[in-house]
Amino acid sequence: MAEMTLEQLTGLLRECAGEEEGVDLDGDVLDRAFTDLGYDSLAMLQVTGRIEQDYGLTLPDEVVAEATTPRQFLARVNDGLSQVPRPA
């Protein structure tokens, strides 16, 4: 996988932790805080665990604490994905 998209991230958010009423994850959410979108640190740990499981990517614990918006989270995930060796 070359890069995780916002659509893939929002799909994982929905699968792992649902979607809060009144929040449109299909809208402009890149720079909104996860807490404003209804996702706490536990929800983000679930998403991180799922990414690690699905993509074979180990993310440092700091990702959840430091990446407070989808844009920041995707940047960290995609940086990690760019370093995962691809099969020949």
PDB file as gemmi writes it, atoms N, CA and C in Angstrom:
CRYST1    1.000    1.000    1.000  90.00  90.00  90.00 P 1                      
ATOM      1  N   MET A   1       0.850  -1.172   0.000  1.00  0.00           N  
ATOM      2  CA  MET A   1       0.000   0.000   0.000  1.00  0.00           C  
ATOM      3  C   MET A   1       0.892   1.231   0.000  1.00  0.00           C  
ATOM      4  N   ALA A   2       0.693   2.077  -0.954  1.00  0.00           N  
ATOM      5  CA  ALA A   2       1.547   3.248  -1.087  1.00  0.00           C  
ATOM      6  C   ALA A   2       1.172   4.347  -0.105  1.00  0.00           C  
ATOM      7  N   GLU A   3      -0.115   4.588   0.082  1.00  0.00           N  
ATOM      8  CA  GLU A   3      -0.535   5.698   0.927  1.00  0.00           C  
ATOM      9  C   GLU A   3      -1.955   5.471   1.424  1.00  0.00           C  
ATOM     10  N   MET A   4      -2.190   5.801   2.678  1.00  0.00           N  
ATOM     11  CA  MET A   4      -3.542   5.740   3.231  1.00  0.00           C  
ATOM     12  C   MET A   4      -4.240   7.055   2.921  1.00  0.00           C  
ATOM     13  N   THR A   5      -5.478   6.959   2.472  1.00  0.00           N  
ATOM     14  CA  THR A   5      -6.253   8.149   2.130  1.00  0.00           C  
ATOM     15  C   THR A   5      -7.168   8.539   3.286  1.00  0.00           C  
ATOM     16  N   LEU A   6      -7.690   9.735   3.203  1.00  0.00           N  
ATOM     17  CA  LEU A   6      -8.659  10.194   4.201  1.00  0.00           C  
ATOM     18  C   LEU A   6      -9.883   9.280   4.205  1.00  0.00           C  
ATOM     19  N   GLU A   7     -10.315   8.848   3.039  1.00  0.00           N  
ATOM     20  CA  GLU A   7     -11.478   7.970   2.951  1.00  0.00           C  
ATOM     21  C   GLU A   7     -11.222   6.639   3.658  1.00  0.00           C  
ATOM     22  N   GLN A   8     -10.022   6.110   3.516  1.00  0.00           N  
ATOM     23  CA  GLN A   8      -9.686   4.862   4.215  1.00  0.00           C  
ATOM     24  C   GLN A   8      -9.641   5.084   5.723  1.00  0.00           C  
ATOM     25  N   LEU A   9      -9.090   6.208   6.145  1.00  0.00           N  
ATOM     26  CA  LEU A   9      -9.039   6.510   7.575  1.00  0.00           C  
ATOM     27  C   LEU A   9     -10.437   6.673   8.147  1.00  0.00           C  
ATOM     28  N   THR A  10     -11.297   7.434   7.481  1.00  0.00           N  
ATOM     29  CA  THR A  10     -12.650   7.617   8.005  1.00  0.00           C  
ATOM     30  C   THR A  10     -13.419   6.301   8.018  1.00  0.00           C  
ATOM     31  N   GLY A  11     -13.146   5.436   7.040  1.00  0.00           N  
ATOM     32  CA  GLY A  11     -13.760   4.112   7.053  1.00  0.00           C  
ATOM     33  C   GLY A  11     -13.344   3.314   8.278  1.00  0.00           C  
ATOM     34  N   LEU A  12     -12.055   3.368   8.620  1.00  0.00           N  
ATOM     35  CA  LEU A  12     -11.571   2.674   9.823  1.00  0.00           C  
ATOM     36  C   LEU A  12     -12.147   3.287  11.087  1.00  0.00           C  
ATOM     37  N   LEU A  13     -12.263   4.605  11.122  1.00  0.00           N  
ATOM     38  CA  LEU A  13     -12.866   5.263  12.288  1.00  0.00           C  
ATOM     39  C   LEU A  13     -14.286   4.753  12.498  1.00  0.00           C  
ATOM     40  N   ARG A  14     -15.041   4.676  11.418  1.00  0.00           N  
ATOM     41  CA  ARG A  14     -16.423   4.183  11.508  1.00  0.00           C  
ATOM     42  C   ARG A  14     -16.464   2.731  11.967  1.00  0.00           C  
ATOM     43  N   GLU A  15     -15.603   1.893  11.389  1.00  0.00           N  
ATOM     44  CA  GLU A  15     -15.588   0.468  11.729  1.00  0.00           C  
ATOM     45  C   GLU A  15     -15.172   0.233  13.172  1.00  0.00           C  
ATOM     46  N   CYS A  16     -14.150   0.950  13.633  1.00  0.00           N  
ATOM     47  CA  CYS A  16     -13.585   0.700  14.956  1.00  0.00           C  
ATOM     48  C   CYS A  16     -14.356   1.381  16.082  1.00  0.00           C  
ATOM     49  N   ALA A  17     -14.922   2.556  15.805  1.00  0.00           N  
ATOM     50  CA  ALA A  17     -15.520   3.320  16.900  1.00  0.00           C  
ATOM     51  C   ALA A  17     -16.852   3.971  16.555  1.00  0.00           C  
ATOM     52  N   GLY A  18     -17.386   3.688  15.392  1.00  0.00           N  
ATOM     53  CA  GLY A  18     -18.663   4.281  15.023  1.00  0.00           C  
ATOM     54  C   GLY A  18     -18.516   5.722  14.572  1.00  0.00           C  
ATOM     55  N   GLU A  19     -19.650   6.384  14.448  1.00  0.00           N  
ATOM     56  CA  GLU A  19     -19.656   7.780  14.020  1.00  0.00           C  
ATOM     57  C   GLU A  19     -20.626   8.538  14.908  1.00  0.00           C  
ATOM     58  N   GLU A  20     -20.151   9.607  15.500  1.00  0.00           N  
ATOM     59  CA  GLU A  20     -20.978  10.388  16.410  1.00  0.00           C  
ATOM     60  C   GLU A  20     -22.077  11.111  15.635  1.00  0.00           C  
ATOM     61  N   GLU A  21     -23.262  11.137  16.231  1.00  0.00           N  
ATOM     62  CA  GLU A  21     -24.384  11.832  15.601  1.00  0.00           C  
ATOM     63  C   GLU A  21     -24.042  13.307  15.404  1.00  0.00           C  
ATOM     64  N   GLY A  22     -24.355  13.825  14.250  1.00  0.00           N  
ATOM     65  CA  GLY A  22     -24.086  15.223  13.956  1.00  0.00           C  
ATOM     66  C   GLY A  22     -22.711  15.492  13.372  1.00  0.00           C  
ATOM     67  N   VAL A  23     -21.882  14.450  13.245  1.00  0.00           N  
ATOM     68  CA  VAL A  23     -20.548  14.607  12.659  1.00  0.00           C  
ATOM     69  C   VAL A  23     -20.566  13.978  11.270  1.00  0.00           C  
ATOM     70  N   ASP A  24     -20.144  14.749  10.282  1.00  0.00           N  
ATOM     71  CA  ASP A  24     -20.090  14.258   8.907  1.00  0.00           C  
ATOM     72  C   ASP A  24     -18.641  13.973   8.544  1.00  0.00           C  
ATOM     73  N   LEU A  25     -18.243  12.708   8.635  1.00  0.00           N  
ATOM     74  CA  LEU A  25     -16.868  12.340   8.317  1.00  0.00           C  
ATOM     75  C   LEU A  25     -16.567  12.476   6.833  1.00  0.00           C  
ATOM     76  N   ASP A  26     -17.587  12.639   6.019  1.00  0.00           N  
ATOM     77  CA  ASP A  26     -17.369  12.837   4.594  1.00  0.00           C  
ATOM     78  C   ASP A  26     -17.135  14.301   4.259  1.00  0.00           C  
ATOM     79  N   GLY A  27     -17.259  15.174   5.259  1.00  0.00           N  
ATOM     80  CA  GLY A  27     -17.051  16.603   5.047  1.00  0.00           C  
ATOM     81  C   GLY A  27     -15.584  16.978   5.183  1.00  0.00           C  
ATOM     82  N   ASP A  28     -15.350  18.242   5.433  1.00  0.00           N  
ATOM     83  CA  ASP A  28     -13.994  18.778   5.565  1.00  0.00           C  
ATOM     84  C   ASP A  28     -13.488  18.534   6.984  1.00  0.00           C  
ATOM     85  N   VAL A  29     -12.850  17.379   7.195  1.00  0.00           N  
ATOM     86  CA  VAL A  29     -12.435  16.990   8.542  1.00  0.00           C  
ATOM     87  C   VAL A  29     -10.920  16.908   8.718  1.00  0.00           C  
ATOM     88  N   LEU A  30     -10.155  17.163   7.678  1.00  0.00           N  
ATOM     89  CA  LEU A  30      -8.703  16.981   7.751  1.00  0.00           C  
ATOM     90  C   LEU A  30      -8.054  17.721   8.916  1.00  0.00           C  
ATOM     91  N   ASP A  31      -8.518  18.910   9.208  1.00  0.00           N  
ATOM     92  CA  ASP A  31      -7.879  19.713  10.250  1.00  0.00           C  
ATOM     93  C   ASP A  31      -8.725  19.867  11.506  1.00  0.00           C  
ATOM     94  N   ARG A  32      -9.749  19.045  11.642  1.00  0.00           N  
ATOM     95  CA  ARG A  32     -10.555  19.064  12.873  1.00  0.00           C  
ATOM     96  C   ARG A  32      -9.967  18.078  13.869  1.00  0.00           C  
ATOM     97  N   ALA A  33      -9.963  18.453  15.114  1.00  0.00           N  
ATOM     98  CA  ALA A  33      -9.424  17.576  16.157  1.00  0.00           C  
ATOM     99  C   ALA A  33     -10.269  16.307  16.257  1.00  0.00           C  
ATOM    100  N   PHE A  34      -9.604  15.192  16.493  1.00  0.00           N  
ATOM    101  CA  PHE A  34     -10.330  13.935  16.660  1.00  0.00           C  
ATOM    102  C   PHE A  34     -11.363  14.058  17.771  1.00  0.00           C  
ATOM    103  N   THR A  35     -11.033  14.758  18.841  1.00  0.00           N  
ATOM    104  CA  THR A  35     -11.991  14.913  19.936  1.00  0.00           C  
ATOM    105  C   THR A  35     -13.240  15.654  19.471  1.00  0.00           C  
ATOM    106  N   ASP A  36     -13.085  16.633  18.574  1.00  0.00           N  
ATOM    107  CA  ASP A  36     -14.242  17.348  18.027  1.00  0.00           C  
ATOM    108  C   ASP A  36     -15.079  16.449  17.122  1.00  0.00           C  
ATOM    109  N   LEU A  37     -14.451  15.434  16.576  1.00  0.00           N  
ATOM    110  CA  LEU A  37     -15.149  14.475  15.713  1.00  0.00           C  
ATOM    111  C   LEU A  37     -15.767  13.328  16.522  1.00  0.00           C  
ATOM    112  N   GLY A  38     -15.523  13.321  17.836  1.00  0.00           N  
ATOM    113  CA  GLY A  38     -16.102  12.302  18.700  1.00  0.00           C  
ATOM    114  C   GLY A  38     -15.212  11.108  18.972  1.00  0.00           C  
ATOM    115  N   TYR A  39     -13.901  11.235  18.703  1.00  0.00           N  
ATOM    116  CA  TYR A  39     -12.986  10.107  18.906  1.00  0.00           C  
ATOM    117  C   TYR A  39     -11.976  10.441  20.002  1.00  0.00           C  
ATOM    118  N   ASP A  40     -11.980   9.619  21.045  1.00  0.00           N  
ATOM    119  CA  ASP A  40     -11.032   9.807  22.141  1.00  0.00           C  
ATOM    120  C   ASP A  40      -9.791   8.952  21.901  1.00  0.00           C  
ATOM    121  N   SER A  41      -8.887   8.975  22.858  1.00  0.00           N  
ATOM    122  CA  SER A  41      -7.622   8.247  22.685  1.00  0.00           C  
ATOM    123  C   SER A  41      -7.845   6.738  22.574  1.00  0.00           C  
ATOM    124  N   LEU A  42      -8.840   6.206  23.251  1.00  0.00           N  
ATOM    125  CA  LEU A  42      -9.128   4.775  23.143  1.00  0.00           C  
ATOM    126  C   LEU A  42      -9.561   4.416  21.721  1.00  0.00           C  
ATOM    127  N   ALA A  43     -10.417   5.231  21.136  1.00  0.00           N  
ATOM    128  CA  ALA A  43     -10.845   4.990  19.752  1.00  0.00           C  
ATOM    129  C   ALA A  43      -9.654   5.041  18.813  1.00  0.00           C  
ATOM    130  N   MET A  44      -8.757   5.991  19.037  1.00  0.00           N  
ATOM    131  CA  MET A  44      -7.598   6.121  18.162  1.00  0.00           C  
ATOM    132  C   MET A  44      -6.627   4.960  18.356  1.00  0.00           C  
ATOM    133  N   LEU A  45      -6.540   4.436  19.571  1.00  0.00           N  
ATOM    134  CA  LEU A  45      -5.716   3.242  19.790  1.00  0.00           C  
ATOM    135  C   LEU A  45      -6.284   2.051  19.022  1.00  0.00           C  
ATOM    136  N   GLN A  46      -7.601   1.942  18.969  1.00  0.00           N  
ATOM    137  CA  GLN A  46      -8.232   0.867  18.201  1.00  0.00           C  
ATOM    138  C   GLN A  46      -7.928   1.017  16.715  1.00  0.00           C  
ATOM    139  N   VAL A  47      -8.016   2.238  16.217  1.00  0.00           N  
ATOM    140  CA  VAL A  47      -7.721   2.491  14.806  1.00  0.00           C  
ATOM    141  C   VAL A  47      -6.254   2.179  14.518  1.00  0.00           C  
ATOM    142  N   THR A  48      -5.372   2.623  15.398  1.00  0.00           N  
ATOM    143  CA  THR A  48      -3.939   2.374  15.233  1.00  0.00           C  
ATOM    144  C   THR A  48      -3.650   0.881  15.229  1.00  0.00           C  
ATOM    145  N   GLY A  49      -4.277   0.147  16.139  1.00  0.00           N  
ATOM    146  CA  GLY A  49      -4.100  -1.303  16.184  1.00  0.00           C  
ATOM    147  C   GLY A  49      -4.568  -1.968  14.908  1.00  0.00           C  
ATOM    148  N   ARG A  50      -5.659  -1.490  14.370  1.00  0.00           N  
ATOM    149  CA  ARG A  50      -6.186  -2.043  13.121  1.00  0.00           C  
ATOM    150  C   ARG A  50      -5.249  -1.769  11.955  1.00  0.00           C  
ATOM    151  N   ILE A  51      -4.681  -0.558  11.906  1.00  0.00           N  
ATOM    152  CA  ILE A  51      -3.721  -0.230  10.850  1.00  0.00           C  
ATOM    153  C   ILE A  51      -2.499  -1.135  10.968  1.00  0.00           C  
ATOM    154  N   GLU A  52      -2.020  -1.335  12.184  1.00  0.00           N  
ATOM    155  CA  GLU A  52      -0.862  -2.204  12.393  1.00  0.00           C  
ATOM    156  C   GLU A  52      -1.172  -3.619  11.934  1.00  0.00           C  
ATOM    157  N   GLN A  53      -2.357  -4.106  12.254  1.00  0.00           N  
ATOM    158  CA  GLN A  53      -2.761  -5.459  11.879  1.00  0.00           C  
ATOM    159  C   GLN A  53      -2.932  -5.589  10.367  1.00  0.00           C  
ATOM    160  N   ASP A  54      -3.629  -4.646   9.771  1.00  0.00           N  
ATOM    161  CA  ASP A  54      -3.962  -4.747   8.344  1.00  0.00           C  
ATOM    162  C   ASP A  54      -2.775  -4.473   7.418  1.00  0.00           C  
ATOM    163  N   TYR A  55      -1.877  -3.575   7.840  1.00  0.00           N  
ATOM    164  CA  TYR A  55      -0.812  -3.133   6.940  1.00  0.00           C  
ATOM    165  C   TYR A  55       0.589  -3.526   7.384  1.00  0.00           C  
ATOM    166  N   GLY A  56       0.700  -4.238   8.504  1.00  0.00           N  
ATOM    167  CA  GLY A  56       2.010  -4.658   8.961  1.00  0.00           C  
ATOM    168  C   GLY A  56       2.911  -3.500   9.337  1.00  0.00           C  
ATOM    169  N   LEU A  57       2.305  -2.429   9.791  1.00  0.00           N  
ATOM    170  CA  LEU A  57       3.027  -1.215  10.136  1.00  0.00           C  
ATOM    171  C   LEU A  57       3.004  -1.036  11.647  1.00  0.00           C  
ATOM    172  N   THR A  58       4.160  -0.871  12.246  1.00  0.00           N  
ATOM    173  CA  THR A  58       4.229  -0.607  13.672  1.00  0.00           C  
ATOM    174  C   THR A  58       4.337   0.895  13.880  1.00  0.00           C  
ATOM    175  N   LEU A  59       3.333   1.445  14.554  1.00  0.00           N  
ATOM    176  CA  LEU A  59       3.305   2.883  14.824  1.00  0.00           C  
ATOM    177  C   LEU A  59       3.714   3.152  16.264  1.00  0.00           C  
ATOM    178  N   PRO A  60       4.568   4.141  16.490  1.00  0.00           N  
ATOM    179  CA  PRO A  60       4.959   4.474  17.855  1.00  0.00           C  
ATOM    180  C   PRO A  60       3.751   4.956  18.659  1.00  0.00           C  
ATOM    181  N   ASP A  61       3.770   4.743  19.968  1.00  0.00           N  
ATOM    182  CA  ASP A  61       2.676   5.173  20.843  1.00  0.00           C  
ATOM    183  C   ASP A  61       2.416   6.671  20.737  1.00  0.00           C  
ATOM    184  N   GLU A  62       3.438   7.432  20.400  1.00  0.00           N  
ATOM    185  CA  GLU A  62       3.298   8.881  20.326  1.00  0.00           C  
ATOM    186  C   GLU A  62       2.338   9.311  19.214  1.00  0.00           C  
ATOM    187  N   VAL A  63       2.100   8.451  18.239  1.00  0.00           N  
ATOM    188  CA  VAL A  63       1.223   8.824  17.131  1.00  0.00           C  
ATOM    189  C   VAL A  63      -0.152   9.231  17.663  1.00  0.00           C  
ATOM    190  N   VAL A  64      -0.693   8.451  18.574  1.00  0.00           N  
ATOM    191  CA  VAL A  64      -2.013   8.752  19.116  1.00  0.00           C  
ATOM    192  C   VAL A  64      -1.989  10.048  19.918  1.00  0.00           C  
ATOM    193  N   ALA A  65      -0.950  10.251  20.689  1.00  0.00           N  
ATOM    194  CA  ALA A  65      -0.875  11.446  21.527  1.00  0.00           C  
ATOM    195  C   ALA A  65      -0.585  12.708  20.723  1.00  0.00           C  
ATOM    196  N   GLU A  66       0.255  12.610  19.719  1.00  0.00           N  
ATOM    197  CA  GLU A  66       0.715  13.798  18.999  1.00  0.00           C  
ATOM    198  C   GLU A  66      -0.121  14.136  17.772  1.00  0.00           C  
ATOM    199  N   ALA A  67      -0.688  13.151  17.131  1.00  0.00           N  
ATOM    200  CA  ALA A  67      -1.465  13.398  15.914  1.00  0.00           C  
ATOM    201  C   ALA A  67      -2.921  13.636  16.312  1.00  0.00           C  
ATOM    202  N   THR A  68      -3.285  14.887  16.467  1.00  0.00           N  
ATOM    203  CA  THR A  68      -4.611  15.219  16.987  1.00  0.00           C  
ATOM    204  C   THR A  68      -5.656  15.482  15.903  1.00  0.00           C  
ATOM    205  N   THR A  69      -5.223  15.504  14.637  1.00  0.00           N  
ATOM    206  CA  THR A  69      -6.155  15.698  13.525  1.00  0.00           C  
ATOM    207  C   THR A  69      -5.934  14.609  12.480  1.00  0.00           C  
ATOM    208  N   PRO A  70      -6.912  14.374  11.636  1.00  0.00           N  
ATOM    209  CA  PRO A  70      -6.707  13.395  10.569  1.00  0.00           C  
ATOM    210  C   PRO A  70      -5.505  13.724   9.688  1.00  0.00           C  
ATOM    211  N   ARG A  71      -5.265  15.005   9.386  1.00  0.00           N  
ATOM    212  CA  ARG A  71      -4.110  15.365   8.547  1.00  0.00           C  
ATOM    213  C   ARG A  71      -2.804  14.929   9.221  1.00  0.00           C  
ATOM    214  N   GLN A  72      -2.667  15.203  10.506  1.00  0.00           N  
ATOM    215  CA  GLN A  72      -1.448  14.832  11.230  1.00  0.00           C  
ATOM    216  C   GLN A  72      -1.321  13.322  11.325  1.00  0.00           C  
ATOM    217  N   PHE A  73      -2.423  12.643  11.601  1.00  0.00           N  
ATOM    218  CA  PHE A  73      -2.408  11.186  11.722  1.00  0.00           C  
ATOM    219  C   PHE A  73      -2.021  10.539  10.398  1.00  0.00           C  
ATOM    220  N   LEU A  74      -2.638  10.989   9.305  1.00  0.00           N  
ATOM    221  CA  LEU A  74      -2.316  10.443   7.987  1.00  0.00           C  
ATOM    222  C   LEU A  74      -0.862  10.677   7.613  1.00  0.00           C  
ATOM    223  N   ALA A  75      -0.330  11.842   7.970  1.00  0.00           N  
ATOM    224  CA  ALA A  75       1.082  12.124   7.672  1.00  0.00           C  
ATOM    225  C   ALA A  75       1.978  11.115   8.376  1.00  0.00           C  
ATOM    226  N   ARG A  76       1.688  10.809   9.641  1.00  0.00           N  
ATOM    227  CA  ARG A  76       2.499   9.841  10.389  1.00  0.00           C  
ATOM    228  C   ARG A  76       2.341   8.433   9.824  1.00  0.00           C  
ATOM    229  N   VAL A  77       1.104   8.051   9.517  1.00  0.00           N  
ATOM    230  CA  VAL A  77       0.859   6.717   8.961  1.00  0.00           C  
ATOM    231  C   VAL A  77       1.545   6.584   7.602  1.00  0.00           C  
ATOM    232  N   ASN A  78       1.367   7.570   6.749  1.00  0.00           N  
ATOM    233  CA  ASN A  78       1.947   7.483   5.411  1.00  0.00           C  
ATOM    234  C   ASN A  78       3.466   7.541   5.436  1.00  0.00           C  
ATOM    235  N   ASP A  79       4.031   8.251   6.390  1.00  0.00           N  
ATOM    236  CA  ASP A  79       5.481   8.230   6.558  1.00  0.00           C  
ATOM    237  C   ASP A  79       5.927   6.813   6.911  1.00  0.00           C  
ATOM    238  N   GLY A  80       5.209   6.181   7.817  1.00  0.00           N  
ATOM    239  CA  GLY A  80       5.538   4.804   8.186  1.00  0.00           C  
ATOM    240  C   GLY A  80       5.354   3.834   7.021  1.00  0.00           C  
ATOM    241  N   LEU A  81       4.263   4.010   6.267  1.00  0.00           N  
ATOM    242  CA  LEU A  81       4.012   3.129   5.122  1.00  0.00           C  
ATOM    243  C   LEU A  81       5.075   3.255   4.054  1.00  0.00           C  
ATOM    244  N   SER A  82       5.620   4.447   3.905  1.00  0.00           N  
ATOM    245  CA  SER A  82       6.656   4.630   2.888  1.00  0.00           C  
ATOM    246  C   SER A  82       7.939   3.889   3.236  1.00  0.00           C  
ATOM    247  N   GLN A  83       8.080   3.493   4.492  1.00  0.00           N  
ATOM    248  CA  GLN A  83       9.280   2.784   4.930  1.00  0.00           C  
ATOM    249  C   GLN A  83       9.096   1.284   5.023  1.00  0.00           C  
ATOM    250  N   VAL A  84       7.851   0.806   4.811  1.00  0.00           N  
ATOM    251  CA  VAL A  84       7.599  -0.634   4.849  1.00  0.00           C  
ATOM    252  C   VAL A  84       8.046  -1.232   3.525  1.00  0.00           C  
ATOM    253  N   PRO A  85       8.915  -2.258   3.576  1.00  0.00           N  
ATOM    254  CA  PRO A  85       9.374  -2.887   2.340  1.00  0.00           C  
ATOM    255  C   PRO A  85       8.197  -3.502   1.577  1.00  0.00           C  
ATOM    256  N   ARG A  86       8.205  -3.315   0.278  1.00  0.00           N  
ATOM    257  CA  ARG A  86       7.164  -3.880  -0.583  1.00  0.00           C  
ATOM    258  C   ARG A  86       7.687  -5.170  -1.204  1.00  0.00           C  
ATOM    259  N   PRO A  87       6.777  -6.121  -1.404  1.00  0.00           N  
ATOM    260  CA  PRO A  87       7.215  -7.362  -2.054  1.00  0.00           C  
ATOM    261  C   PRO A  87       7.654  -7.081  -3.486  1.00  0.00           C  
ATOM    262  N   ALA A  88       8.642  -7.824  -3.927  1.00  0.00           N  
ATOM    263  CA  ALA A  88       9.188  -7.639  -5.291  1.00  0.00           C  
ATOM    264  C   ALA A  88       8.266  -8.176  -6.343  1.00  0.00           C  
TER     265      ALA A  88                                                      
END                                                                             
